Amino acid sequence: MNVNVIKMQSTHPELDAIEKAGQILKAGGLVAFPTETVYGLGGNALDVNASHKIYAAKGRPSDNPLIIHIADMESLELIVKEVPEKALELASVYWPGPLTMIFPKSDLVPYETTGGLDSVAVRMPSHPIARALIRAGGGYIAAPSANTSGRPSPTSAAHVIEDLGERIDMVVDGGDVQIGLESTIVDFTEEVPIILRPGYISEDMLREVLGQVRMAQGLIDELDQKAPKAPGMKYKHYAPKAQLVVVEGEEYKVTAAIKEKVREHLERGESAGVICTDETYEQYLPGCVKRIGKRSDEESIAHHLYRVLRDFDQEEVSFIYSEAFHTPRLGQAIMNRLVKAAGGQIIRV
Ligand code: TXA
Ligand code: MG
């Protein structure tokens, strides 16, 4: 494999290498890089051809808009028409960080980047490598998650290489990402801001700053996808090779139900896997049982979710049963991704 990978510590961006990566971006090339949420596939957001290349490399439908990544507040002005006061307040609390905000776009932003929309999604990441690279690349970096469309977002450089390999010019390897789930997206183009995608910044954290905020309809009822506000919501999401089912309810009932399901499959000569936590691991029979993290440390569950889903694609199992993870702060975001991967299949016990 011939992809150009440069490795560095996430806390210490190596400026020579970053400068080189920045030149690639300025010249219209593609560079994958770590952010605090997931790895992004970067291209110059103001260059129509770079946007085309991003869509082609990911195999992404061209009406699914990209997020523009900036490194400082001054950069915002050029790409948006207006920013409501509430959004500035939110930025002052959570930028740089895992938050994306949507505003009416300025004429400078090509429709190729926004999937034909008059609005633009903007994020200011906190990851030191991301921030250095955005600056080196000209200040406006469009970056969707650096996975092939329809696969889990990459949380390590190995995932990026697995999916995109030679289709991109460079991968900056800064090790595993910290959060493991994509940013929270809040739409500010309507009176009351709307959460289009839950993430590390939770609904409660948003409400504390914004007062009023509401969940997008498609998120409240996962199966009502009639008119999704984020075009990305209408596309089929990652589904593992095996059929994934989420089991929710009281812990002892969930583990009992999963054990029973697995037993039934084994009796029929079928193979089945389990996604559980450190707290429940001992209760399952040895076999294809993967621990996602600790219930007492919800960040560990978010952190490992995509890796566990990717790992299951390497296993010869036909069914996967996952415990539900309605943890206090990140549960909404974790369950949003898990239930999508399960195609909405939930058993309540
Ligand atoms: O954490 C993240 O946000 C990562 C890292 C790399 O920054 N990026 C990411 O990008 O998750 P992507 O392209 O995989 O997801 C962006 C989502 C899509 O569902 C897209 O439809 C939505 O944001 N989106 C982008 N621009 C939008 C707009 N103007 N209006 C509504 N939805 C938008
Ligand atoms: Mg994505």
Coordinates of N, CA and C and ligand atoms in Angstrom, one line a residue, residues 58 60 144-145 147 153 182 197, ligand 2:
K58 N -15.1 9.2 -1.1 CA -15.9 8.6 -0.1 C -17.0 7.8 -0.7
R60 N -19.7 9.3 -1.7 CA -20.8 10.0 -1.0 C -21.7 10.7 -2.0
P144 N -15.7 15.8 5.8 CA -16.6 14.8 6.3 C -15.8 13.7 7.1
S145 N -16.5 12.8 7.8 CA -15.7 11.7 8.4 C -15.0 11.0 7.3
N147 N -14.4 8.1 6.2 CA -14.7 6.7 6.0 C -15.4 6.6 4.6
S153 N -17.7 5.7 11.1 CA -16.7 6.8 11.1 C -15.4 6.3 11.6
E182 N -19.2 11.6 16.1 CA -19.2 12.8 15.4 C -19.8 14.0 16.2
R197 N -28.1 16.4 14.9 CA -27.3 15.2 15.2 C -26.8 15.3 16.7
Ligands
MG2 MG -19.9 10.8 8.2

